[in-house]
MMTF fields as JSON, N, C-alpha, C and O atoms, coordinates in Angstrom:
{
  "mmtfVersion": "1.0.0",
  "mmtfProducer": "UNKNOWN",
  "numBonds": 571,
  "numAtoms": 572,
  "numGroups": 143,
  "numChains": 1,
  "numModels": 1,
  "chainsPerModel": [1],
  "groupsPerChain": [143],
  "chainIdList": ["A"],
  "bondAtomList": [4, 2, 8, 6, 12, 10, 16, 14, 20, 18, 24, 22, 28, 26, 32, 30, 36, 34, 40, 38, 44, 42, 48, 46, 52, 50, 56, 54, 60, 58, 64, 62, 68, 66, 72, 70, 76, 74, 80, 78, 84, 82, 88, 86, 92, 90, 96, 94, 100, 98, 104, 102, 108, 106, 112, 110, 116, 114, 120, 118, 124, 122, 128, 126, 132, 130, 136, 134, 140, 138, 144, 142, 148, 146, 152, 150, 156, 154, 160, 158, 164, 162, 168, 166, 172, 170, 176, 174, 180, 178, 184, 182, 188, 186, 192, 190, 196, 194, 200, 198, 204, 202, 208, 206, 212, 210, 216, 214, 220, 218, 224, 222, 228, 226, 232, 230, 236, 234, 240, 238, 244, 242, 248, 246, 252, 250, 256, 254, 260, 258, 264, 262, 268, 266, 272, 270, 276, 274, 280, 278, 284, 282, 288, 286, 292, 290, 296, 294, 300, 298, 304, 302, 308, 306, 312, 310, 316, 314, 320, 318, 324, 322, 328, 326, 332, 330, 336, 334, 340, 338, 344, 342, 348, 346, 352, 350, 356, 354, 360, 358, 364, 362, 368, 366, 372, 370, 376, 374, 380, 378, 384, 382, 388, 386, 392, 390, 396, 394, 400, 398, 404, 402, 408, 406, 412, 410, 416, 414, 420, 418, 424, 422, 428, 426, 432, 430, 436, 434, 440, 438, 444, 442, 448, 446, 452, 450, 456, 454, 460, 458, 464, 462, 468, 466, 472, 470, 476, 474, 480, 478, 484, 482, 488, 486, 492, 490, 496, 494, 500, 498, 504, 502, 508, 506, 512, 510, 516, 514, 520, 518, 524, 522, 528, 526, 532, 530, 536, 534, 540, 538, 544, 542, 548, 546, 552, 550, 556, 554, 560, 558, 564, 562, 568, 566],
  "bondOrderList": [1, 1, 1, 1, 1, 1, 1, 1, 1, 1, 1, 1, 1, 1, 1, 1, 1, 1, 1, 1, 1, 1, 1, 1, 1, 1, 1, 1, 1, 1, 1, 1, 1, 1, 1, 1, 1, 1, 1, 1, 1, 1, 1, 1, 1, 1, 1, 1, 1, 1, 1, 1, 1, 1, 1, 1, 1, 1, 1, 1, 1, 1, 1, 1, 1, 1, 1, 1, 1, 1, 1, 1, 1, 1, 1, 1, 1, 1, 1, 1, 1, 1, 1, 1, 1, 1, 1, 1, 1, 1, 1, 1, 1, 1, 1, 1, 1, 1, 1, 1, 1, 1, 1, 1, 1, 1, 1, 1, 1, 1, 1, 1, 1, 1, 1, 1, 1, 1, 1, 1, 1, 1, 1, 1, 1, 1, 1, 1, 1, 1, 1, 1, 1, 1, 1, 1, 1, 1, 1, 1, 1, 1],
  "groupList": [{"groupName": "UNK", "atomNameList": ["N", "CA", "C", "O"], "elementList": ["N", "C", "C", "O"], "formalChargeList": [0, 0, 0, 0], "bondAtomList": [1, 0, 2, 1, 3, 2], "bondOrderList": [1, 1, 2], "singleLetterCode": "X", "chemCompType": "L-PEPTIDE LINKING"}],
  "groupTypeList": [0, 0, 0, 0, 0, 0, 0, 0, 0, 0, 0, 0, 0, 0, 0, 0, 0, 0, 0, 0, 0, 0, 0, 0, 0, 0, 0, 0, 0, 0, 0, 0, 0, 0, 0, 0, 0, 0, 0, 0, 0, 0, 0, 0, 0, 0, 0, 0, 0, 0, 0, 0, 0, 0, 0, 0, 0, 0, 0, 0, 0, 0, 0, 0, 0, 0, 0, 0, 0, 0, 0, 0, 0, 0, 0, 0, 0, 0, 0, 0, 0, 0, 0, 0, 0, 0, 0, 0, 0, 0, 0, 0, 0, 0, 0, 0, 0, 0, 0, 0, 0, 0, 0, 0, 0, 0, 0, 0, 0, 0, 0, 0, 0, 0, 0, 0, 0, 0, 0, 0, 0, 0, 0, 0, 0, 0, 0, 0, 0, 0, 0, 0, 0, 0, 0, 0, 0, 0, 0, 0, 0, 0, 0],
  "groupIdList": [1, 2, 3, 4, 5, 6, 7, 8, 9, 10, 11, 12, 13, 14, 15, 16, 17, 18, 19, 20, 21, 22, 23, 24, 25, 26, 27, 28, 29, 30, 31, 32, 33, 34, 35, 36, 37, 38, 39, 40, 41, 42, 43, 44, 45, 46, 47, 48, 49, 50, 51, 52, 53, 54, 55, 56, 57, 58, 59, 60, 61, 62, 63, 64, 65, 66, 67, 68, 69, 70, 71, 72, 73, 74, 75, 76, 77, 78, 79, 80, 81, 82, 83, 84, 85, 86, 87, 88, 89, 90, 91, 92, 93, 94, 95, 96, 97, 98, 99, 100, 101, 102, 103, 104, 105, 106, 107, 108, 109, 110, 111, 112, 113, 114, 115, 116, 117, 118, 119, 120, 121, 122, 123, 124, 125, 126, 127, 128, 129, 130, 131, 132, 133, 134, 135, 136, 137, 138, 139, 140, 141, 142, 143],
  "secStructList": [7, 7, 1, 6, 6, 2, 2, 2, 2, 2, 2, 2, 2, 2, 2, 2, 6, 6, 7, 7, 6, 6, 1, 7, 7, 7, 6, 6, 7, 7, 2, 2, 2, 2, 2, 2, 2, 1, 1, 7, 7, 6, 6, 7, 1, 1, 1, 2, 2, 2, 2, 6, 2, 2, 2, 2, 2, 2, 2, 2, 2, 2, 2, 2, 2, 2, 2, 2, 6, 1, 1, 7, 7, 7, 1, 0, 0, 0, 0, 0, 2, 2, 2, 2, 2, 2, 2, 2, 2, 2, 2, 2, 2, 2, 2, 2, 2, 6, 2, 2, 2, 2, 2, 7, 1, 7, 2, 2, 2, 2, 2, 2, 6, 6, 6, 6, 2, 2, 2, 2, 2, 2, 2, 2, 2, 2, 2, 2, 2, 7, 2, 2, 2, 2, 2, 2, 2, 6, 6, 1, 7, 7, 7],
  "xCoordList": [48.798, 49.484, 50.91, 51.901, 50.871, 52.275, 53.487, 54.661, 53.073, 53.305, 53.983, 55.153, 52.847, 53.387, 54.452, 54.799, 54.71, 55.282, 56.768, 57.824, 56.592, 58.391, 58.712, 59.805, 57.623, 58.044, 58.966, 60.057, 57.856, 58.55, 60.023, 60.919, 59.977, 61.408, 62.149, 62.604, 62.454, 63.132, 63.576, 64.713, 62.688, 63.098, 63.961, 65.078, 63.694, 64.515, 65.967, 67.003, 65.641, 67.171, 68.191, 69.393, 67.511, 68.346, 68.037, 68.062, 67.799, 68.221, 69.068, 70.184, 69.134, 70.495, 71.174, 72.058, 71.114, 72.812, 73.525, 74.75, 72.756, 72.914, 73.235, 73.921, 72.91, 73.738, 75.299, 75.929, 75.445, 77.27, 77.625, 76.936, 78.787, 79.014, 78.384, 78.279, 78.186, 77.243, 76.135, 75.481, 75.748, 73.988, 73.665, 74.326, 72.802, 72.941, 72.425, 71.528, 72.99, 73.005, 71.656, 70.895, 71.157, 69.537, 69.428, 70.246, 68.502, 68.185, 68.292, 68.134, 68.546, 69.394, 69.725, 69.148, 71.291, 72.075, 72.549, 72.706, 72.764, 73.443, 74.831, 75.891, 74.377, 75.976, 76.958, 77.664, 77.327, 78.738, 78.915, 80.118, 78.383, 78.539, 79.026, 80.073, 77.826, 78.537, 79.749, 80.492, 80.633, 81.624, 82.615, 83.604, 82.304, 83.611, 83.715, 84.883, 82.741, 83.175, 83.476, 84.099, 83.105, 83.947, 85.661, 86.127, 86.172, 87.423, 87.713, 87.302, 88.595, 88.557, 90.292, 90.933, 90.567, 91.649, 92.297, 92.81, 92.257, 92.8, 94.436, 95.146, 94.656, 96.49, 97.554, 98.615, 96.619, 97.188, 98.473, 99.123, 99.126, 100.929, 101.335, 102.495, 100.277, 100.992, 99.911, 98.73, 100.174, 98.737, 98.633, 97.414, 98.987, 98.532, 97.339, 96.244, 97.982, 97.116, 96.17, 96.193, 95.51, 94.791, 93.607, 92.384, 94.193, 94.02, 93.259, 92.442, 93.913, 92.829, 91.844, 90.999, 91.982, 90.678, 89.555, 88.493, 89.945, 88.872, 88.302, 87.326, 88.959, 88.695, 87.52, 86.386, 88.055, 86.993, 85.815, 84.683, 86.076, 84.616, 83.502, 82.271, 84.691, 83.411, 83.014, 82.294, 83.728, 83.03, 82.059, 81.38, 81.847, 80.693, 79.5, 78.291, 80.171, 79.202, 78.25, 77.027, 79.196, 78.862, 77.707, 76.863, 78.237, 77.083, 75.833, 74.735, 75.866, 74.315, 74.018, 72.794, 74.324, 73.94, 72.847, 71.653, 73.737, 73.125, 71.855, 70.86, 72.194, 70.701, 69.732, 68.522, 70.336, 68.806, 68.182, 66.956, 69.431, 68.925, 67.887, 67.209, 67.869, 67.208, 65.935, 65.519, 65.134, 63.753, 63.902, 64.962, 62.829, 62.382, 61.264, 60.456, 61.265, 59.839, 60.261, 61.354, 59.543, 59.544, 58.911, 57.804, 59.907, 59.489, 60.648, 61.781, 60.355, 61.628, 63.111, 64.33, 62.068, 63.397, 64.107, 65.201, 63.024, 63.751, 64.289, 65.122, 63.847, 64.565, 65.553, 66.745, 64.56, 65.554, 66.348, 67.466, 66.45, 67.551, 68.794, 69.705, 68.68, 70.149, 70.2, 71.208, 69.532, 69.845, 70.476, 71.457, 70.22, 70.693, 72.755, 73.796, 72.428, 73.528, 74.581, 75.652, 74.202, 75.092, 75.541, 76.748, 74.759, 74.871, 76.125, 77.037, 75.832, 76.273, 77.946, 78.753, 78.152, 79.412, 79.988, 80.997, 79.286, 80.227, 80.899, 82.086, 80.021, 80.145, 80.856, 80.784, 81.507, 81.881, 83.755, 84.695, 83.33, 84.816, 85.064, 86.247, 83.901, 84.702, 85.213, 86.389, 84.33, 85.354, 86.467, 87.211, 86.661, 88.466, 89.444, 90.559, 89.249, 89.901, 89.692, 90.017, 89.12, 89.056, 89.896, 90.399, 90.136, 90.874, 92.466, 93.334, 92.58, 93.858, 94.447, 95.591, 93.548, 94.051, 94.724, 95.935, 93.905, 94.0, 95.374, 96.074, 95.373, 96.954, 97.674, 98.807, 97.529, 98.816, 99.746, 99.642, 101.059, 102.765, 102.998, 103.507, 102.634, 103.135, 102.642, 101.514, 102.644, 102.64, 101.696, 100.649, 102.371, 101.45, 100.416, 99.375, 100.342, 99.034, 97.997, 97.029, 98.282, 97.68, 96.843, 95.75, 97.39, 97.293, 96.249, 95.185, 96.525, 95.748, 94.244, 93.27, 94.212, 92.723, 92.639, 91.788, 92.968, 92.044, 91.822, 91.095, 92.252, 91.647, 90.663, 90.026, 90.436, 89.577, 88.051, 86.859, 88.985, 87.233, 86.533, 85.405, 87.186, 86.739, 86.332, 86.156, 86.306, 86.101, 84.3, 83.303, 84.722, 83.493, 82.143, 81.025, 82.635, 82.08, 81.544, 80.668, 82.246, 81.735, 81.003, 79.955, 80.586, 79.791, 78.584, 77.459, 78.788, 77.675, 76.274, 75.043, 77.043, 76.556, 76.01, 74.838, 76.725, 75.959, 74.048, 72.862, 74.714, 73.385, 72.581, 71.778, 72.718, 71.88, 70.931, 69.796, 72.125, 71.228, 70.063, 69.254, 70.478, 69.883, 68.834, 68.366, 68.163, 66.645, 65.758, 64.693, 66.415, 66.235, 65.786, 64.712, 67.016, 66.972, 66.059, 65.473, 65.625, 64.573, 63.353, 62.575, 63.103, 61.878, 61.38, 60.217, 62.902, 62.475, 61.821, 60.904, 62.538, 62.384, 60.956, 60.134, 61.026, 59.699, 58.222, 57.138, 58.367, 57.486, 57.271, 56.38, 57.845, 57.63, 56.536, 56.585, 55.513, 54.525, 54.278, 54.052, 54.305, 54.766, 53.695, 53.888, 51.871, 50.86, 50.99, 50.124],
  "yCoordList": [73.891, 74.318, 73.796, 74.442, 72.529, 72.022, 72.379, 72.165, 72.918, 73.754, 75.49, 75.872, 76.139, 77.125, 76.89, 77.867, 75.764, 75.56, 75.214, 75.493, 74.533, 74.078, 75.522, 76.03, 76.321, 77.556, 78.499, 79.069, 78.288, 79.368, 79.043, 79.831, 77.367, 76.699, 77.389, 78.4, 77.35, 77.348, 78.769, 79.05, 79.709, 80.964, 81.087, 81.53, 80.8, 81.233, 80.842, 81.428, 79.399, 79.22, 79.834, 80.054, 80.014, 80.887, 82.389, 83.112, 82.834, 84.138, 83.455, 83.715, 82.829, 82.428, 82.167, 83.004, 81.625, 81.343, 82.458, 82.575, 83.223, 84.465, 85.598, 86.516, 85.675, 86.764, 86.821, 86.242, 87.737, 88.5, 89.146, 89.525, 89.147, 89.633, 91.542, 91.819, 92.16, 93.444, 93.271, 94.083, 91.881, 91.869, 91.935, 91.459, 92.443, 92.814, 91.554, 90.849, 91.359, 90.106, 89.598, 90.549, 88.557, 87.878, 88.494, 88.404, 89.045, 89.671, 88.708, 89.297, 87.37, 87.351, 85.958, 85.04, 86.054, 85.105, 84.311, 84.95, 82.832, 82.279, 83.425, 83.627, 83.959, 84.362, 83.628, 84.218, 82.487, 81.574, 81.949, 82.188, 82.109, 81.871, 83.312, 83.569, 84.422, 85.759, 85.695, 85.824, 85.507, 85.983, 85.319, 85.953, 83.638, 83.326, 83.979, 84.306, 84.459, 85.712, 86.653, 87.184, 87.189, 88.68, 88.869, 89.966, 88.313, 87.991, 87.345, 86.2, 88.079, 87.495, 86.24, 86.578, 85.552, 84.502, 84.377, 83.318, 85.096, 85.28, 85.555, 85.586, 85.703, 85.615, 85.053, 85.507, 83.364, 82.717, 82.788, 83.13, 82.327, 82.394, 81.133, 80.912, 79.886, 78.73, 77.777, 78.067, 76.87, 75.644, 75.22, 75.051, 74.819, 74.535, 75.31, 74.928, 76.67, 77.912, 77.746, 78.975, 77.473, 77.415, 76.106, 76.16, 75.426, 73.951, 73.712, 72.895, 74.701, 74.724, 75.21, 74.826, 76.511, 77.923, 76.76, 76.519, 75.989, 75.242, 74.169, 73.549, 73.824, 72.417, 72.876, 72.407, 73.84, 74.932, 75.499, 75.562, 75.858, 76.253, 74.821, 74.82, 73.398, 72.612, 71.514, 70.518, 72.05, 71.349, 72.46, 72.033, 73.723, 74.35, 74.153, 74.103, 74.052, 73.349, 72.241, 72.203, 71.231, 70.471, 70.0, 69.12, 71.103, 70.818, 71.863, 71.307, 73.088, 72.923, 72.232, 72.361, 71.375, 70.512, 69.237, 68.982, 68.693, 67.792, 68.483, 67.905, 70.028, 70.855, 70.729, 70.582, 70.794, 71.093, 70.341, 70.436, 68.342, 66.81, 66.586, 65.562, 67.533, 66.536, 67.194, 67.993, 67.196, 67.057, 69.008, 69.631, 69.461, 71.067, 71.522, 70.795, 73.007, 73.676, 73.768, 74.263, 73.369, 73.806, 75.159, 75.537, 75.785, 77.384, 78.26, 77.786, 79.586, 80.418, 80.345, 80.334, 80.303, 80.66, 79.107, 78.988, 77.972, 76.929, 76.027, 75.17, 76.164, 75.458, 76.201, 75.994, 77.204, 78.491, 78.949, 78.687, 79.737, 80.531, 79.387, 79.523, 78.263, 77.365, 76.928, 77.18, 76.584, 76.474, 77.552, 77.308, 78.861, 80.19, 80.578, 81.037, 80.094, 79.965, 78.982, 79.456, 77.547, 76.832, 77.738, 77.942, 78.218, 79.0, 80.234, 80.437, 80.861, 81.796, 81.094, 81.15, 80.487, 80.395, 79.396, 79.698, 78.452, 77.79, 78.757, 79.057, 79.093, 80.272, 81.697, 82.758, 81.583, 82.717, 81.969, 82.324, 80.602, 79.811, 79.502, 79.358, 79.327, 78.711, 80.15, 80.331, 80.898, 82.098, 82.734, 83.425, 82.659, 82.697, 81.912, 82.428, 80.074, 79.304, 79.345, 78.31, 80.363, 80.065, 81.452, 81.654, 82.482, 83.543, 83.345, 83.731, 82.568, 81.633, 81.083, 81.349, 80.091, 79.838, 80.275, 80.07, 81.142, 82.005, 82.907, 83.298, 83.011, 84.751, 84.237, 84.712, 83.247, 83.349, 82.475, 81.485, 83.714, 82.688, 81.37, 80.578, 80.939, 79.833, 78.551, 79.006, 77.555, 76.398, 75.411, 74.764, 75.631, 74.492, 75.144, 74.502, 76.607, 77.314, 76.754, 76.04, 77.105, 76.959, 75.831, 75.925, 74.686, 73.132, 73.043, 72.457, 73.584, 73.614, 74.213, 73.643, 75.695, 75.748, 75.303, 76.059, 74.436, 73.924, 72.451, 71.763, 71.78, 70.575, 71.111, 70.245, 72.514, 72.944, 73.105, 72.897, 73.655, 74.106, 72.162, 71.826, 71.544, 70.285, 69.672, 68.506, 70.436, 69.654, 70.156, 69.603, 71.641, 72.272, 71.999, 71.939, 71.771, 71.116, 69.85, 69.471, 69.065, 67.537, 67.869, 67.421, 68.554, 68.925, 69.541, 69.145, 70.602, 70.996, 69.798, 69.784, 69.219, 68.206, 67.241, 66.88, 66.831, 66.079, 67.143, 66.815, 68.238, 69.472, 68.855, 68.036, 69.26, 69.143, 68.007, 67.961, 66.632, 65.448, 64.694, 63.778, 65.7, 65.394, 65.304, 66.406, 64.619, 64.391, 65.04, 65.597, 64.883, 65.399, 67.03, 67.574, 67.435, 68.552, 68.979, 69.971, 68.316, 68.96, 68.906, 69.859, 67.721, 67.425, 68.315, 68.555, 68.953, 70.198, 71.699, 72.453, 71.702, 73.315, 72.973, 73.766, 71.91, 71.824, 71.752, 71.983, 71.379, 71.756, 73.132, 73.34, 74.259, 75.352, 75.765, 75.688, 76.21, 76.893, 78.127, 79.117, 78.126, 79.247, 80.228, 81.172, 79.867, 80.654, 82.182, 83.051],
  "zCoordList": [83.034, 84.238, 84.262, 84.604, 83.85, 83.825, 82.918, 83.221, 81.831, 80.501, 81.154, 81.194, 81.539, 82.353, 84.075, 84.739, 84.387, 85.29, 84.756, 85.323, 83.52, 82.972, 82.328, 82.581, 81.352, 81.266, 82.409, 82.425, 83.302, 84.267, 84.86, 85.163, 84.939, 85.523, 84.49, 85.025, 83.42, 81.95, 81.911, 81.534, 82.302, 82.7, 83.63, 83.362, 84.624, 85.845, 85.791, 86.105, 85.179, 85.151, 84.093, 84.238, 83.175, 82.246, 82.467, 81.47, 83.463, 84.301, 85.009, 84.559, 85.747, 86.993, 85.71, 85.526, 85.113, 84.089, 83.543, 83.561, 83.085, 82.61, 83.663, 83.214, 84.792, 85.763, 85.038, 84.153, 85.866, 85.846, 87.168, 88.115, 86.95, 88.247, 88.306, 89.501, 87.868, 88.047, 88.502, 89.157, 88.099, 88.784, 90.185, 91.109, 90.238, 92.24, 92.928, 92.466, 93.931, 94.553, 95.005, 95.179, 95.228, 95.538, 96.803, 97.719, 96.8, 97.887, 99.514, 100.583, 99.455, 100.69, 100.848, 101.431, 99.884, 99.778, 101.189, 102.229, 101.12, 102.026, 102.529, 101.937, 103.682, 104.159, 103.771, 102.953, 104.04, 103.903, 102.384, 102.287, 101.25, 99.975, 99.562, 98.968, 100.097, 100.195, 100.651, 99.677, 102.036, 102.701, 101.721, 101.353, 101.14, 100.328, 99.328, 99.12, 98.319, 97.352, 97.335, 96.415, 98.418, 98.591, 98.275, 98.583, 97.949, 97.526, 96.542, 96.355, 95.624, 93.884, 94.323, 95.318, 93.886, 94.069, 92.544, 92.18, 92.013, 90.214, 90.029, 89.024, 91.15, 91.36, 92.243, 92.672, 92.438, 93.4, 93.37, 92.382, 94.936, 94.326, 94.215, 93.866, 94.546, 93.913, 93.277, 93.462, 92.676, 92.443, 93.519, 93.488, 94.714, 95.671, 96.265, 96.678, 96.161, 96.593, 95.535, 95.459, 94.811, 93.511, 94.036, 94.166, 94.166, 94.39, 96.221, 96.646, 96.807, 97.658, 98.032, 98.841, 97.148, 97.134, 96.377, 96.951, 94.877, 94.409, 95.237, 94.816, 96.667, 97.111, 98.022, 98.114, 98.622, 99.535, 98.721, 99.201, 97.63, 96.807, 96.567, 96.561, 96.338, 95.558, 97.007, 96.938, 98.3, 99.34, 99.923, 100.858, 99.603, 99.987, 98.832, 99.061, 97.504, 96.583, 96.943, 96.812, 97.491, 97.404, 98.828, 98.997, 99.613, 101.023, 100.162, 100.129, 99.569, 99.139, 98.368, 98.353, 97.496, 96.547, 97.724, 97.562, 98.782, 99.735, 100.499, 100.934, 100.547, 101.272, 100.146, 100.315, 98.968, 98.189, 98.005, 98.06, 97.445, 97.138, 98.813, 98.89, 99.947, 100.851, 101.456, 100.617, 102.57, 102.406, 102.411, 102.463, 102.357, 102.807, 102.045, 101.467, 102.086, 101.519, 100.017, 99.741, 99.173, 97.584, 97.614, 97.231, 98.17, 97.773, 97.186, 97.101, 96.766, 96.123, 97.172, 97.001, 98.411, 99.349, 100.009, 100.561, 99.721, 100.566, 99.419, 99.715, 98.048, 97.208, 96.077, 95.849, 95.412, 94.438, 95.216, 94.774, 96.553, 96.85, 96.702, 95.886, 97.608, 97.639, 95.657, 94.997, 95.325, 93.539, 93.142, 92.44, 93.379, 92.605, 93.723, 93.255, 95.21, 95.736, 94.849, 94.471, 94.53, 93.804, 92.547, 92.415, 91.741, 90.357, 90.434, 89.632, 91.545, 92.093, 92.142, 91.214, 93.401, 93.932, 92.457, 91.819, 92.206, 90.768, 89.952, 89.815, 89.536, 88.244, 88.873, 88.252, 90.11, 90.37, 89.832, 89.121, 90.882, 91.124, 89.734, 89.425, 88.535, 87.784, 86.862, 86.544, 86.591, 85.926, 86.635, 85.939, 87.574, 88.322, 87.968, 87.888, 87.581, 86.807, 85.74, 85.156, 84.921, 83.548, 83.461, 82.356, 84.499, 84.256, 84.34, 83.558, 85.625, 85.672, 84.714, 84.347, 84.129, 82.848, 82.175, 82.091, 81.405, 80.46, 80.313, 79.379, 81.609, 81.985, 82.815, 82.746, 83.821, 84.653, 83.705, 82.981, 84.252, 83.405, 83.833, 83.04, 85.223, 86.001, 85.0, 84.81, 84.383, 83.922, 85.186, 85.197, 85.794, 87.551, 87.612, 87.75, 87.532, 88.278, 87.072, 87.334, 85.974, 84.907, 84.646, 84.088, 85.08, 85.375, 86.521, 86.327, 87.641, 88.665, 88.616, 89.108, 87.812, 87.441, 86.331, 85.863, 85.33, 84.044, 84.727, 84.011, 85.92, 86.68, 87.775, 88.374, 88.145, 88.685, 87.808, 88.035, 86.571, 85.788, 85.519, 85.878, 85.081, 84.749, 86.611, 86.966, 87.134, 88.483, 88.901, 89.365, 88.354, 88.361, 87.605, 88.119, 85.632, 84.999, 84.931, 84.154, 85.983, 86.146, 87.016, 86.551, 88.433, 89.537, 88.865, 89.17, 87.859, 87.105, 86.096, 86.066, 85.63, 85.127, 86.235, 86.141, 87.203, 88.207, 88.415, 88.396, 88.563, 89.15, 88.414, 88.863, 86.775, 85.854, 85.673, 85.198, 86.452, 85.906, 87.027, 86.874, 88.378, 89.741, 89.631, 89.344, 89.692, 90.123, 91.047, 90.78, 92.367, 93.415, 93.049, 92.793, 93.153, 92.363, 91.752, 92.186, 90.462, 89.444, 90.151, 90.142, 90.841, 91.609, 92.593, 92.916, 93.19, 94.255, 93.413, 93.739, 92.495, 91.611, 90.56, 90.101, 90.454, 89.52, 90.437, 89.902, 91.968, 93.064, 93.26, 94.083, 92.727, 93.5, 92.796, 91.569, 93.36, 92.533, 92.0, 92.696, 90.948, 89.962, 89.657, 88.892, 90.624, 90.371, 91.318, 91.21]
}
């Protein structure tokens, strides 16, 4: 049972990693996480402007990260939906700074999302190494 339970974890998450933006949205995402994506930020007009779209993404990160580390139902909807919300809004914010990167002329802007993606990447790695976390998603029952 426990065998088919890390299976099934192991799956899911490498479906959430693997989305794109074509994939149709979880059938019923945190509003707040929807409304901040609805808007692509890939042509800020300054690093400031850069710098605060990322500050606003990794403090909504970072409040579901505290919903998921604290008590609730180990179910799809009270522990996976906010896990697949984090997946979601990171990976939305961080391929916008990795697009930044990449093309804008500005030198500052440029600067501003490659300290965004490493801001993101260090938050990711926190996800990964959470306890809490694993302890909630490895509760859900997968029969």
């Amino acid at each position: 049972m426990n065998a088919a339970r890390t299976t099934l974890l192991s799956a899911a998450l490498l479906l959430s990693a693997c989305a794109t933006a074509s994939s149709p949205p979880p059938a019923d995402p945190p509003a707040a996480v929807h409304a901040f994506l609805s808007e692509l930020h890939v042509a800020p007009a300054s690093a400031a402007d850069f710098t605060a779209y990322c500050e606003a993404s990794h403090q909504r990160l970072s409040a579901l990260r505290t919903q998921l580390e604290g008590p609730g139902p180990n179910t799809i909807e009270g522990a996976f939906a906010p896990f697949d919300a984090i997946y979601k809004l990171g990976s939305s914010t961080y391929g916008e700074a990795n697009l930044v990167t990449e093309t804008n002329p500005n030198a500052d802007i440029r600067a501003a999302a490659e300290q965004c993606q490493q801001r993101l990447s260090n938050f990711f790695t926190e996800i990964s190494l959470s306890r809490p976390i694993y302890d909630r998603l490895n509760a859900i029952d997968a029969s």
